[in-house]
Structures are given as C-alpha cells and as structure tokens.
Amino acid sequence: MIDNVRIWVKSGDGGNGVVHFIRAKYVPRGGPDGGNGGKGGDIYLVGDGDLNTLRYFTYHQSFSASDGQNGSGNLKKGAAGGDLHIKVPLGTTVYRITEEETPQLLANITEKGQEVLVAEGGRGGCGNAHYKTSTHQAPHIAQLGVPGEEYTLLLQLKLIADVGIIGQPNAGKSTLLAAASAAKPKIASYPFTTTEPILGVVNIDDNTFTLAEIPGLIEGAHEGRGLGYEFLRHVERTRVLIHLLDGTRENPVADFREVRRELLLYDSSLMGKPFVVAVNKTDLPEVKKRQTVLKEELQTLEVPLFFISADRKQGITELMTGVALLLEKLKTEQTEETVSRVIYRPKSRYDRITVLRDEDGFVVSGPGVARLKIQADSPQEIALLKEQLNTLGATKILHKAGIQGGDRVRVGNINMEW
Ligand SMILES: Nc1nc2c(ncn2[C@@H]2O[C@H](COP(=O)(O)OP(=O)(O)OP(=O)(O)O)[C@@H](O)[C@H]2O)c(=O)[nH]1
Ligand SMILES: [Mg+2]
C-alpha cells in the first residue's frame, strides 16, 4: 500500500576563498584582499497540495544544487549557489538511507509549503584577508569551500487503498463494499450518501487487499464539481479501479464513458491505471433483460467484465478474484521494473581522496586536494592545511592507513610533518 522512490541529492559545494594581495601603483607591498567563497545551494523538499503521486521521480532521480562561486580580489565574496526546491505530495515520508542501507526517518511532509532541508550547501572558504593578524601581515593561505552533502533519500507515499470503487452516485458502491468486506458504510437511495472514502479489507483465497469506496463523481468533477478534485485525488492513490455501473440507469455505457472522461480531463495518466468493469443491480428484472446488450457493448473495451448484484451478494467472489488477479499482475510488473532501474549512487566524497604510502611517508591526492591552496610552509599555514585535510576526509583515511605523529606527509608541493 505504499509507493516508494529513491532519489539522490547533492547540495552545492562552498566556493573557495582566494589568496590575493592589493595591487596598486605606488603600493609596493599591498595587504591581503582575497575574498571568501560563496555558500553552496541548499536542497529542500516542499509539500505541494497539487501533487498526489511520486510519479515524477520515476524519471527524475538525481538533484543537485549549484555550487558557491570562489571569492576574488578586492575582498569580493563569491556568489552563493542557488537553492533547489523539490515538490512532493502531502503525506510523503522522507528517509535518509545510510551507508549500511538503513533508512533513517527525516520528516513527514503533511502541510502545504512545508519545507524540509535535506542537504545543506557547503560553507564558503575564507579568503586570505581573513587570516591577517598583527604578526602575520601577508598570509599566503586561503580556505577551501566545504563540499556539499550527498544523500540517498527514500520517499514514501501511502496509498489510500489497493482498489478503488468508482461510479455514479447511487450506483451501489457502498453496497458492494459491504458485500465484499466487513465494512459497514451507510447505504441509502439518494446520491452523495458517502462523502469520504470508506475502507474495507477483502480476503479472497490467499489474497488480502484493501478496497475503498471513492465517492462523489459527477460530470465536471475535474473542474471541482460535486466532491470534485477530492474524489480524483483519491483515485490517484489506488492501484486498481472497479468501475461500477448502475444497471438501472438510462445508459450505463454512457455513464462509464463520462467517468473515464473525468479521469482523462483531470490527469490523463489515470487512464493507464488497470481497471475492471462491473454492472450492478442484476437482481432487478429490468437490468437482467439488458444484460446481453450491455455485455456486447462493454466487451469491446477488452477489460474484465462482471455482472453482479451487490445487494444479493451475487457475483462478488468472481469480481474480487478478477481484481486480485490484476493486483497480482501489477506486483510482478513492478518488481521487474525496480530490478531493471539503475539507481544513481555516486561515490561518497571520501572516496575521491587517495592516500599512498611510500618510503618517505604518505602522499595525499585527489581532486579536492589538488585545489588546496598553500604557498608557504609556516606552522600557522600547515595547521590550516591540516584543518582542510580534515574537512575533505583525508585525515580519517590517513588514520586508517596508520599514520603516526612525526611521519612525513606530502600534499601537492608541501612536504610536512604530521
Ligand atoms: N436492487 C438493487 N439495489 C441496489 C443494489 N446495490 C445497491 N442498491 C441500492 O442502490 C442505492 C444506492 O446504494 P449505495 O450503495 O448507497 O450507492 P453508492 O454508490 O454508495 O451511493 P453514494 O454513496 O451516494 O454515491 C441503495 O438504495 C441500495 O439499496 C443491487 O445490487 N440491487
Ligand atoms: Mg456510498
């Protein structure tokens, strides 16, 4: 009863701070004026009342916010990366998938406009102007931006039921629900008796599924008439539909087409939802008489067709077996689909760092490391370099590799003692 999708998010990297000195005529040794890097963009999930499914994510699975810009001379701060807002339907539960593949609950998105920060943009690095002190007037060091965060998220949306019963008011939806399950909905001979979806549990052979009466469909529902959108929103959150037709109506086939049309106008992808058709009230002679004609007309649809009397509980088992078969078929199709779908799983940021050991000590390399800016090897700048190695995750790897105090470490053009 749950829709699941996995997505990958990466917030923007922070921009780097720069090493820069004031260059002006008649100022032979200008002070440091390297600006800070901008912050990377954040990623938020936002509750959106107009969405009802996670379908969008079938084809959109990776999201990244833009990086912060590097700082520049004249104390110019780099521009911040743009934030990314990803819309999700209300009722979405968000989990973060850990490296051990355990989902960690992050949030329940239940309100319109509710924002959940799922990946925070990296801080920008400080420019060399930041490191100027009374004793250190010309620092040749700037800080790298902090890399953005990368996560795999699991989004879940609960369906209201496996199967939805839809049809004109008075078609007998409540009566059918009562006949197929232990639910006791109100049944009455006037339209719009039911105003909220009502749920029941159906047990048929070895199968169990949930069945919901979805009320309120009339012509113009897609424009909000009757129970309007509400009704259609519920339809989206079922797997299979039962189109229930009232056999006593003047033209049940026209009724059926009208319901299909409302679905189409609301969201054409609803047309792809598997369905069966059931003509109700066959206990009445007037309906019995029309059965052959109706059968001929409805058979052209090439979908499972049933004639039932919800009131007398006739044909209910056959109908529910037909529905169970559709659900079963859907299950196998969906597993095949998930198996073939490639999940984009980038390497964690630590994997980008390489640590080698040779006779002289350790060599740290990698794209992030190559960007480290250090131009002198004063103790102060070495300390800052170590801080940056830590941010990049290199320290963790060096410890794993068994580094000891006093060992030599080479990073780019710097050869330092650990
Ligand atoms: N003769 C006969 N009457 C039925 C049958 N099924 C339902 N009815 C009658 O049709 C009327 C409407 O039944 P409901 O089950 O309330 O219909 P509904 O589709 O749920 O109606 P709303 O909730 O108002 O949209 C009631 O008077 C039922 O007794 C049937 O199989 N045979
Ligand atoms: Mg009803």
CSV table of C-alpha atoms and ligand atoms in Angstrom, one decimal, residues 174 186 193-194 213, ligand 2:
chain,number,residue,atom,x,y,z
A,174,SER,CA,-21.3,1.3,-0.6
A,186,LYS,CA,-24.1,3.9,5.1
A,193,THR,CA,-24.6,9.4,0.7
A,194,THR,CA,-20.9,8.8,1.1
A,213,GLU,CA,-15.4,3.4,-1.9
B,2,MG,MG,-21.9,5.3,-0.9
